[in-house]
Amino acid sequence: MQVTITIPATSANLGPGFDCLGLALTLYQTVTFSTRLEPGVVITASGEDAHKIPTDESNLVRQSAQLLFDRFGKRPFGLHIHQDNQIPIGSGLGSSSSAVLAGLLGGNALLGSPLSRAQILQQATDLEGHPDNVAPAMHGGLILGCVAMQDRLHQPYRIPLIPGLAAAFDAAYAAGAAGVALSGAGPSLIAFAPDGHEAIGAAITAVFAQHALASRTWILAVDTQGSRVCIAASA
């Protein structure tokens, strides 16, 4: 089996957007994962700063893939990782983020893709500490990634009023939600995600059930038309 991952370079911060604003660029690292009959992991590198890319257990691609292998208790018997790198290392162009993301995407593909792209991005963000490089590297284009769903004005005061609310927030994020918030004054929750909606709804419902609260889930799209008036002429 062979899996090839191509990750763009990124420029982050972009002036005032410290740790949250990033842009994908047309400069790439291509990582090829090839299973092999011999045991162990072999790492080779070519391209820009190839001599700076470690070929032992400190390699970021290997470490990131290994996280998923450990998480799911599976790994290829033998694996060859080749990094063809065109991103200067340590130059502010997201070389480490590209390696982390390549390892996660490659490891996920070798495992049969148990994680969604949203879950992969969350894992990469957790490893990097912020989304400014990994988010544009994953999605392309200009990305603003921030703490926009973490309200400090009213939600902390309502959490004690709704049994299980804090745990429901955690469960939704663990299931792949990109953002979770009270809907209005509650007790309804709203969760945003690009996929995995059923799993997120089930996770929230399960938490509320543990706190003896019945709940219902709707999976809804965004209405872009607003109120509509239809007038039918009488016969």
PDB file of C-alpha atoms in Angstrom:
ATOM      1  CA  MET A   1       0.000   0.000   0.000  1.00  0.00           C
ATOM      2  CA  GLN A   2       1.241   3.488  -0.810  1.00  0.00           C
ATOM      3  CA  VAL A   3      -0.168   6.801   0.378  1.00  0.00           C
ATOM      4  CA  THR A   4       1.083  10.192  -0.835  1.00  0.00           C
ATOM      5  CA  ILE A   5       0.336  13.361   1.109  1.00  0.00           C
ATOM      6  CA  THR A   6       1.015  16.853  -0.282  1.00  0.00           C
ATOM      7  CA  ILE A   7       1.047  19.728   2.215  1.00  0.00           C
ATOM      8  CA  PRO A   8       1.477  23.426   1.320  1.00  0.00           C
ATOM      9  CA  ALA A   9       3.770  25.863   3.067  1.00  0.00           C
ATOM     10  CA  THR A  10       2.042  28.511   5.145  1.00  0.00           C
ATOM     11  CA  SER A  11       2.670  32.046   6.322  1.00  0.00           C
ATOM     12  CA  ALA A  12       1.179  32.790   9.737  1.00  0.00           C
ATOM     13  CA  ASN A  13       0.416  35.853  11.869  1.00  0.00           C
ATOM     14  CA  LEU A  14       0.271  38.120   8.787  1.00  0.00           C
ATOM     15  CA  GLY A  15       0.680  41.260  10.847  1.00  0.00           C
ATOM     16  CA  PRO A  16      -1.974  41.517  13.568  1.00  0.00           C
ATOM     17  CA  GLY A  17      -3.223  37.920  13.336  1.00  0.00           C
ATOM     18  CA  PHE A  18      -0.818  36.456  15.914  1.00  0.00           C
ATOM     19  CA  ASP A  19      -1.339  32.692  16.322  1.00  0.00           C
ATOM     20  CA  CYS A  20      -4.692  32.799  14.506  1.00  0.00           C
ATOM     21  CA  LEU A  21      -4.291  34.047  10.905  1.00  0.00           C
ATOM     22  CA  GLY A  22      -2.574  31.934   8.244  1.00  0.00           C
ATOM     23  CA  LEU A  23      -2.247  31.656   4.477  1.00  0.00           C
ATOM     24  CA  ALA A  24      -1.430  28.580   2.360  1.00  0.00           C
ATOM     25  CA  LEU A  25       1.257  29.053  -0.304  1.00  0.00           C
ATOM     26  CA  THR A  26       2.255  27.220  -3.494  1.00  0.00           C
ATOM     27  CA  LEU A  27       5.354  25.639  -1.984  1.00  0.00           C
ATOM     28  CA  TYR A  28       4.974  22.027  -0.894  1.00  0.00           C
ATOM     29  CA  GLN A  29       6.201  19.070   1.078  1.00  0.00           C
ATOM     30  CA  THR A  30       5.226  15.698  -0.393  1.00  0.00           C
ATOM     31  CA  VAL A  31       5.392  12.695   1.913  1.00  0.00           C
ATOM     32  CA  THR A  32       5.014   9.147   0.630  1.00  0.00           C
ATOM     33  CA  PHE A  33       4.146   6.277   2.978  1.00  0.00           C
ATOM     34  CA  SER A  34       4.857   2.809   1.593  1.00  0.00           C
ATOM     35  CA  THR A  35       4.190  -0.406   3.489  1.00  0.00           C
ATOM     36  CA  ARG A  36       6.925  -3.010   3.211  1.00  0.00           C
ATOM     37  CA  LEU A  37       7.516  -6.632   4.114  1.00  0.00           C
ATOM     38  CA  GLU A  38      10.525  -5.927   6.321  1.00  0.00           C
ATOM     39  CA  PRO A  39       9.756  -4.846   9.902  1.00  0.00           C
ATOM     40  CA  GLY A  40      10.464  -1.375  11.234  1.00  0.00           C
ATOM     41  CA  VAL A  41      10.320   2.172   9.901  1.00  0.00           C
ATOM     42  CA  VAL A  42      12.737   3.560   7.326  1.00  0.00           C
ATOM     43  CA  ILE A  43      12.822   7.322   6.715  1.00  0.00           C
ATOM     44  CA  THR A  44      14.452   9.034   3.738  1.00  0.00           C
ATOM     45  CA  ALA A  45      14.438  12.656   2.645  1.00  0.00           C
ATOM     46  CA  SER A  46      15.148  14.745  -0.436  1.00  0.00           C
ATOM     47  CA  GLY A  47      14.785  18.348  -1.549  1.00  0.00           C
ATOM     48  CA  GLU A  48      15.184  21.595   0.413  1.00  0.00           C
ATOM     49  CA  ASP A  49      17.083  21.200   3.701  1.00  0.00           C
ATOM     50  CA  ALA A  50      16.931  17.415   3.372  1.00  0.00           C
ATOM     51  CA  HIS A  51      20.015  17.144   5.583  1.00  0.00           C
ATOM     52  CA  LYS A  52      18.069  18.791   8.427  1.00  0.00           C
ATOM     53  CA  ILE A  53      15.271  16.220   8.392  1.00  0.00           C
ATOM     54  CA  PRO A  54      15.914  13.558  11.054  1.00  0.00           C
ATOM     55  CA  THR A  55      15.572   9.940   9.993  1.00  0.00           C
ATOM     56  CA  ASP A  56      15.187   8.497  13.481  1.00  0.00           C
ATOM     57  CA  GLU A  57      12.378   8.496  16.044  1.00  0.00           C
ATOM     58  CA  SER A  58      12.588  12.288  16.407  1.00  0.00           C
ATOM     59  CA  ASN A  59      11.158  12.737  12.904  1.00  0.00           C
ATOM     60  CA  LEU A  60       7.900  14.747  13.176  1.00  0.00           C
ATOM     61  CA  VAL A  61       6.118  12.844  10.414  1.00  0.00           C
ATOM     62  CA  ARG A  62       6.891   9.548  12.121  1.00  0.00           C
ATOM     63  CA  GLN A  63       5.929  10.833  15.571  1.00  0.00           C
ATOM     64  CA  SER A  64       2.582  12.179  14.343  1.00  0.00           C
ATOM     65  CA  ALA A  65       1.708   8.976  12.511  1.00  0.00           C
ATOM     66  CA  GLN A  66       2.755   6.964  15.560  1.00  0.00           C
ATOM     67  CA  LEU A  67       0.248   8.878  17.693  1.00  0.00           C
ATOM     68  CA  LEU A  68      -2.572   7.488  15.576  1.00  0.00           C
ATOM     69  CA  PHE A  69      -1.071   3.993  15.473  1.00  0.00           C
ATOM     70  CA  ASP A  70      -0.936   3.999  19.275  1.00  0.00           C
ATOM     71  CA  ARG A  71      -4.421   5.460  19.583  1.00  0.00           C
ATOM     72  CA  PHE A  72      -6.015   2.706  17.513  1.00  0.00           C
ATOM     73  CA  GLY A  73      -3.647  -0.084  18.483  1.00  0.00           C
ATOM     74  CA  LYS A  74      -2.623  -0.792  14.885  1.00  0.00           C
ATOM     75  CA  ARG A  75       0.450  -0.143  12.785  1.00  0.00           C
ATOM     76  CA  PRO A  76       1.958  -1.390   9.528  1.00  0.00           C
ATOM     77  CA  PHE A  77       4.400  -4.261   9.933  1.00  0.00           C
ATOM     78  CA  GLY A  78       6.989  -2.313   7.986  1.00  0.00           C
ATOM     79  CA  LEU A  79       6.881   1.256   6.704  1.00  0.00           C
ATOM     80  CA  HIS A  80       8.974   3.480   4.460  1.00  0.00           C
ATOM     81  CA  ILE A  81       8.428   7.235   4.824  1.00  0.00           C
ATOM     82  CA  HIS A  82       9.951   9.468   2.168  1.00  0.00           C
ATOM     83  CA  GLN A  83       9.815  13.244   2.555  1.00  0.00           C
ATOM     84  CA  ASP A  84      10.351  15.264  -0.614  1.00  0.00           C
ATOM     85  CA  ASN A  85      10.560  18.719   0.949  1.00  0.00           C
ATOM     86  CA  GLN A  86      10.499  22.100  -0.779  1.00  0.00           C
ATOM     87  CA  ILE A  87       9.735  24.164   2.357  1.00  0.00           C
ATOM     88  CA  PRO A  88      12.779  25.766   4.019  1.00  0.00           C
ATOM     89  CA  ILE A  89      13.047  24.458   7.576  1.00  0.00           C
ATOM     90  CA  GLY A  90      12.925  26.927  10.458  1.00  0.00           C
ATOM     91  CA  SER A  91      12.178  29.866   8.170  1.00  0.00           C
ATOM     92  CA  GLY A  92       8.652  30.852   9.176  1.00  0.00           C
ATOM     93  CA  LEU A  93       6.921  28.944   6.386  1.00  0.00           C
ATOM     94  CA  GLY A  94       5.228  26.223   8.411  1.00  0.00           C
ATOM     95  CA  SER A  95       7.678  23.382   7.847  1.00  0.00           C
ATOM     96  CA  SER A  96       6.966  21.717  11.199  1.00  0.00           C
ATOM     97  CA  SER A  97       3.208  22.039  10.756  1.00  0.00           C
ATOM     98  CA  SER A  98       3.437  20.454   7.317  1.00  0.00           C
ATOM     99  CA  ALA A  99       5.312  17.503   8.814  1.00  0.00           C
ATOM    100  CA  VAL A 100       2.817  17.076  11.675  1.00  0.00           C
ATOM    101  CA  LEU A 101      -0.165  17.235   9.330  1.00  0.00           C
ATOM    102  CA  ALA A 102       1.450  14.886   6.813  1.00  0.00           C
ATOM    103  CA  GLY A 103       2.071  12.331   9.554  1.00  0.00           C
ATOM    104  CA  LEU A 104      -1.501  12.503  10.825  1.00  0.00           C
ATOM    105  CA  LEU A 105      -3.080  12.350   7.359  1.00  0.00           C
ATOM    106  CA  GLY A 106      -0.774   9.558   6.243  1.00  0.00           C
ATOM    107  CA  GLY A 107      -1.229   7.520   9.406  1.00  0.00           C
ATOM    108  CA  ASN A 108      -4.990   7.982   9.213  1.00  0.00           C
ATOM    109  CA  ALA A 109      -5.072   6.786   5.598  1.00  0.00           C
ATOM    110  CA  LEU A 110      -2.985   3.704   6.428  1.00  0.00           C
ATOM    111  CA  LEU A 111      -5.469   2.861   9.195  1.00  0.00           C
ATOM    112  CA  GLY A 112      -8.444   3.079   6.854  1.00  0.00           C
ATOM    113  CA  SER A 113      -9.361   6.702   7.674  1.00  0.00           C
ATOM    114  CA  PRO A 114     -11.026   6.271  11.108  1.00  0.00           C
ATOM    115  CA  LEU A 115     -10.809  10.032  11.756  1.00  0.00           C
ATOM    116  CA  SER A 116     -12.533  12.802   9.810  1.00  0.00           C
ATOM    117  CA  ARG A 117     -10.578  15.739   8.429  1.00  0.00           C
ATOM    118  CA  ALA A 118     -12.038  17.900  11.191  1.00  0.00           C
ATOM    119  CA  GLN A 119     -10.725  15.488  13.819  1.00  0.00           C
ATOM    120  CA  ILE A 120      -7.322  15.385  12.137  1.00  0.00           C
ATOM    121  CA  LEU A 121      -7.195  19.180  12.159  1.00  0.00           C
ATOM    122  CA  GLN A 122      -8.110  19.256  15.853  1.00  0.00           C
ATOM    123  CA  GLN A 123      -5.343  16.759  16.634  1.00  0.00           C
ATOM    124  CA  ALA A 124      -2.836  18.808  14.620  1.00  0.00           C
ATOM    125  CA  THR A 125      -3.932  21.996  16.395  1.00  0.00           C
ATOM    126  CA  ASP A 126      -3.507  20.302  19.778  1.00  0.00           C
ATOM    127  CA  LEU A 127       0.021  19.235  18.828  1.00  0.00           C
ATOM    128  CA  GLU A 128       1.015  22.636  17.452  1.00  0.00           C
ATOM    129  CA  GLY A 129      -0.751  24.643  20.165  1.00  0.00           C
ATOM    130  CA  HIS A 130      -2.593  26.941  17.734  1.00  0.00           C
ATOM    131  CA  PRO A 131      -4.244  26.642  14.310  1.00  0.00           C
ATOM    132  CA  ASP A 132      -2.507  29.411  12.355  1.00  0.00           C
ATOM    133  CA  ASN A 133      -0.348  27.064  10.259  1.00  0.00           C
ATOM    134  CA  VAL A 134      -2.147  23.728  10.307  1.00  0.00           C
ATOM    135  CA  ALA A 135      -5.579  25.126   9.380  1.00  0.00           C
ATOM    136  CA  PRO A 136      -4.526  26.742   6.077  1.00  0.00           C
ATOM    137  CA  ALA A 137      -2.233  23.777   5.402  1.00  0.00           C
ATOM    138  CA  MET A 138      -5.291  21.515   5.730  1.00  0.00           C
ATOM    139  CA  HIS A 139      -7.888  23.617   3.916  1.00  0.00           C
ATOM    140  CA  GLY A 140      -5.854  25.983   1.725  1.00  0.00           C
ATOM    141  CA  GLY A 141      -6.491  29.698   1.324  1.00  0.00           C
ATOM    142  CA  LEU A 142      -6.598  32.319   4.074  1.00  0.00           C
ATOM    143  CA  ILE A 143      -7.819  30.995   7.426  1.00  0.00           C
ATOM    144  CA  LEU A 144      -8.748  32.780  10.638  1.00  0.00           C
ATOM    145  CA  GLY A 145      -8.705  30.354  13.554  1.00  0.00           C
ATOM    146  CA  CYS A 146      -9.714  31.785  17.055  1.00  0.00           C
ATOM    147  CA  VAL A 147     -11.507  31.443  20.684  1.00  0.00           C
ATOM    148  CA  ALA A 148     -14.715  32.871  19.122  1.00  0.00           C
ATOM    149  CA  MET A 149     -17.083  30.275  20.639  1.00  0.00           C
ATOM    150  CA  GLN A 150     -15.678  30.493  24.186  1.00  0.00           C
ATOM    151  CA  ASP A 151     -17.923  33.080  25.780  1.00  0.00           C
ATOM    152  CA  ARG A 152     -16.977  34.567  29.145  1.00  0.00           C
ATOM    153  CA  LEU A 153     -19.943  36.900  29.617  1.00  0.00           C
ATOM    154  CA  HIS A 154     -22.999  34.714  30.119  1.00  0.00           C
ATOM    155  CA  GLN A 155     -22.235  31.018  29.588  1.00  0.00           C
ATOM    156  CA  PRO A 156     -20.141  30.528  32.773  1.00  0.00           C
ATOM    157  CA  TYR A 157     -23.083  31.761  34.830  1.00  0.00           C
ATOM    158  CA  ARG A 158     -25.581  29.437  33.138  1.00  0.00           C
ATOM    159  CA  ILE A 159     -23.472  26.273  33.289  1.00  0.00           C
ATOM    160  CA  PRO A 160     -24.474  25.477  36.903  1.00  0.00           C
ATOM    161  CA  LEU A 161     -28.146  25.857  35.969  1.00  0.00           C
ATOM    162  CA  ILE A 162     -28.109  23.056  33.356  1.00  0.00           C
ATOM    163  CA  PRO A 163     -27.015  19.631  34.661  1.00  0.00           C
ATOM    164  CA  GLY A 164     -24.280  18.097  32.524  1.00  0.00           C
ATOM    165  CA  LEU A 165     -23.746  21.189  30.394  1.00  0.00           C
ATOM    166  CA  ALA A 166     -19.972  21.413  30.850  1.00  0.00           C
ATOM    167  CA  ALA A 167     -19.600  17.687  30.131  1.00  0.00           C
ATOM    168  CA  ALA A 168     -21.837  18.052  27.068  1.00  0.00           C
ATOM    169  CA  PHE A 169     -19.540  20.769  25.718  1.00  0.00           C
ATOM    170  CA  ASP A 170     -16.512  18.495  26.206  1.00  0.00           C
ATOM    171  CA  ALA A 171     -18.273  15.524  24.610  1.00  0.00           C
ATOM    172  CA  ALA A 172     -19.251  17.565  21.553  1.00  0.00           C
ATOM    173  CA  TYR A 173     -15.679  18.741  20.994  1.00  0.00           C
ATOM    174  CA  ALA A 174     -14.357  15.206  21.510  1.00  0.00           C
ATOM    175  CA  ALA A 175     -16.819  13.976  18.863  1.00  0.00           C
ATOM    176  CA  GLY A 176     -15.465  16.484  16.330  1.00  0.00           C
ATOM    177  CA  ALA A 177     -17.386  19.730  16.806  1.00  0.00           C
ATOM    178  CA  ALA A 178     -15.585  22.864  15.673  1.00  0.00           C
ATOM    179  CA  GLY A 179     -17.564  25.089  18.035  1.00  0.00           C
ATOM    180  CA  VAL A 180     -20.213  24.620  20.716  1.00  0.00           C
ATOM    181  CA  ALA A 181     -22.368  27.204  22.495  1.00  0.00           C
ATOM    182  CA  LEU A 182     -25.621  27.722  24.317  1.00  0.00           C
ATOM    183  CA  SER A 183     -28.435  28.610  21.956  1.00  0.00           C
ATOM    184  CA  GLY A 184     -29.737  31.872  23.340  1.00  0.00           C
ATOM    185  CA  ALA A 185     -30.239  31.520  27.079  1.00  0.00           C
ATOM    186  CA  GLY A 186     -30.376  27.727  26.775  1.00  0.00           C
ATOM    187  CA  PRO A 187     -30.937  25.016  27.684  1.00  0.00           C
ATOM    188  CA  SER A 188     -30.504  24.175  23.983  1.00  0.00           C
ATOM    189  CA  LEU A 189     -26.970  23.755  22.648  1.00  0.00           C
ATOM    190  CA  ILE A 190     -25.747  24.502  19.144  1.00  0.00           C
ATOM    191  CA  ALA A 191     -22.710  22.753  17.705  1.00  0.00           C
ATOM    192  CA  PHE A 192     -20.941  23.525  14.428  1.00  0.00           C
ATOM    193  CA  ALA A 193     -19.019  20.938  12.410  1.00  0.00           C
ATOM    194  CA  PRO A 194     -18.171  20.168   8.782  1.00  0.00           C
ATOM    195  CA  ASP A 195     -19.097  16.491   9.232  1.00  0.00           C
ATOM    196  CA  GLY A 196     -19.800  13.854  11.863  1.00  0.00           C
ATOM    197  CA  HIS A 197     -23.034  15.547  12.875  1.00  0.00           C
ATOM    198  CA  GLU A 198     -24.816  12.385  14.020  1.00  0.00           C
ATOM    199  CA  ALA A 199     -21.925  11.421  16.299  1.00  0.00           C
ATOM    200  CA  ILE A 200     -21.806  14.895  17.844  1.00  0.00           C
ATOM    201  CA  GLY A 201     -25.558  14.893  18.504  1.00  0.00           C
ATOM    202  CA  ALA A 202     -25.389  11.415  20.007  1.00  0.00           C
ATOM    203  CA  ALA A 203     -22.503  12.439  22.275  1.00  0.00           C
ATOM    204  CA  ILE A 204     -24.432  15.421  23.661  1.00  0.00           C
ATOM    205  CA  THR A 205     -27.624  13.398  24.110  1.00  0.00           C
ATOM    206  CA  ALA A 206     -25.726  10.669  25.959  1.00  0.00           C
ATOM    207  CA  VAL A 207     -24.274  13.156  28.441  1.00  0.00           C
ATOM    208  CA  PHE A 208     -27.651  14.688  29.202  1.00  0.00           C
ATOM    209  CA  ALA A 209     -29.115  11.195  29.642  1.00  0.00           C
ATOM    210  CA  GLN A 210     -26.448  10.485  32.253  1.00  0.00           C
ATOM    211  CA  HIS A 211     -27.804  13.498  34.139  1.00  0.00           C
ATOM    212  CA  ALA A 212     -31.419  12.280  33.833  1.00  0.00           C
ATOM    213  CA  LEU A 213     -32.315  14.876  31.191  1.00  0.00           C
ATOM    214  CA  ALA A 214     -34.189  13.884  28.042  1.00  0.00           C
ATOM    215  CA  SER A 215     -33.055  15.704  24.903  1.00  0.00           C
ATOM    216  CA  ARG A 216     -33.672  15.797  21.158  1.00  0.00           C
ATOM    217  CA  THR A 217     -31.257  16.450  18.306  1.00  0.00           C
ATOM    218  CA  TRP A 218     -31.794  18.268  15.016  1.00  0.00           C
ATOM    219  CA  ILE A 219     -29.192  18.295  12.250  1.00  0.00           C
ATOM    220  CA  LEU A 220     -29.874  21.538  10.427  1.00  0.00           C
ATOM    221  CA  ALA A 221     -28.385  23.544   7.582  1.00  0.00           C
ATOM    222  CA  VAL A 222     -28.148  27.333   7.497  1.00  0.00           C
ATOM    223  CA  ASP A 223     -31.175  29.077   6.020  1.00  0.00           C
ATOM    224  CA  THR A 224     -30.026  31.766   3.569  1.00  0.00           C
ATOM    225  CA  GLN A 225     -33.434  33.178   2.564  1.00  0.00           C
ATOM    226  CA  GLY A 226     -35.064  34.329   5.787  1.00  0.00           C
ATOM    227  CA  SER A 227     -38.812  34.974   6.040  1.00  0.00           C
ATOM    228  CA  ARG A 228     -40.892  34.304   2.939  1.00  0.00           C
ATOM    229  CA  VAL A 229     -44.410  35.377   2.060  1.00  0.00           C
ATOM    230  CA  CYS A 230     -46.511  33.433  -0.393  1.00  0.00           C
ATOM    231  CA  ILE A 231     -49.810  34.912  -1.550  1.00  0.00           C
ATOM    232  CA  ALA A 232     -52.181  32.737  -3.495  1.00  0.00           C
ATOM    233  CA  ALA A 233     -54.991  34.335  -5.488  1.00  0.00           C
ATOM    234  CA  SER A 234     -58.426  33.186  -4.449  1.00  0.00           C
ATOM    235  CA  ALA A 235     -60.627  31.472  -7.018  1.00  0.00           C
TER     236      ALA A 235
END
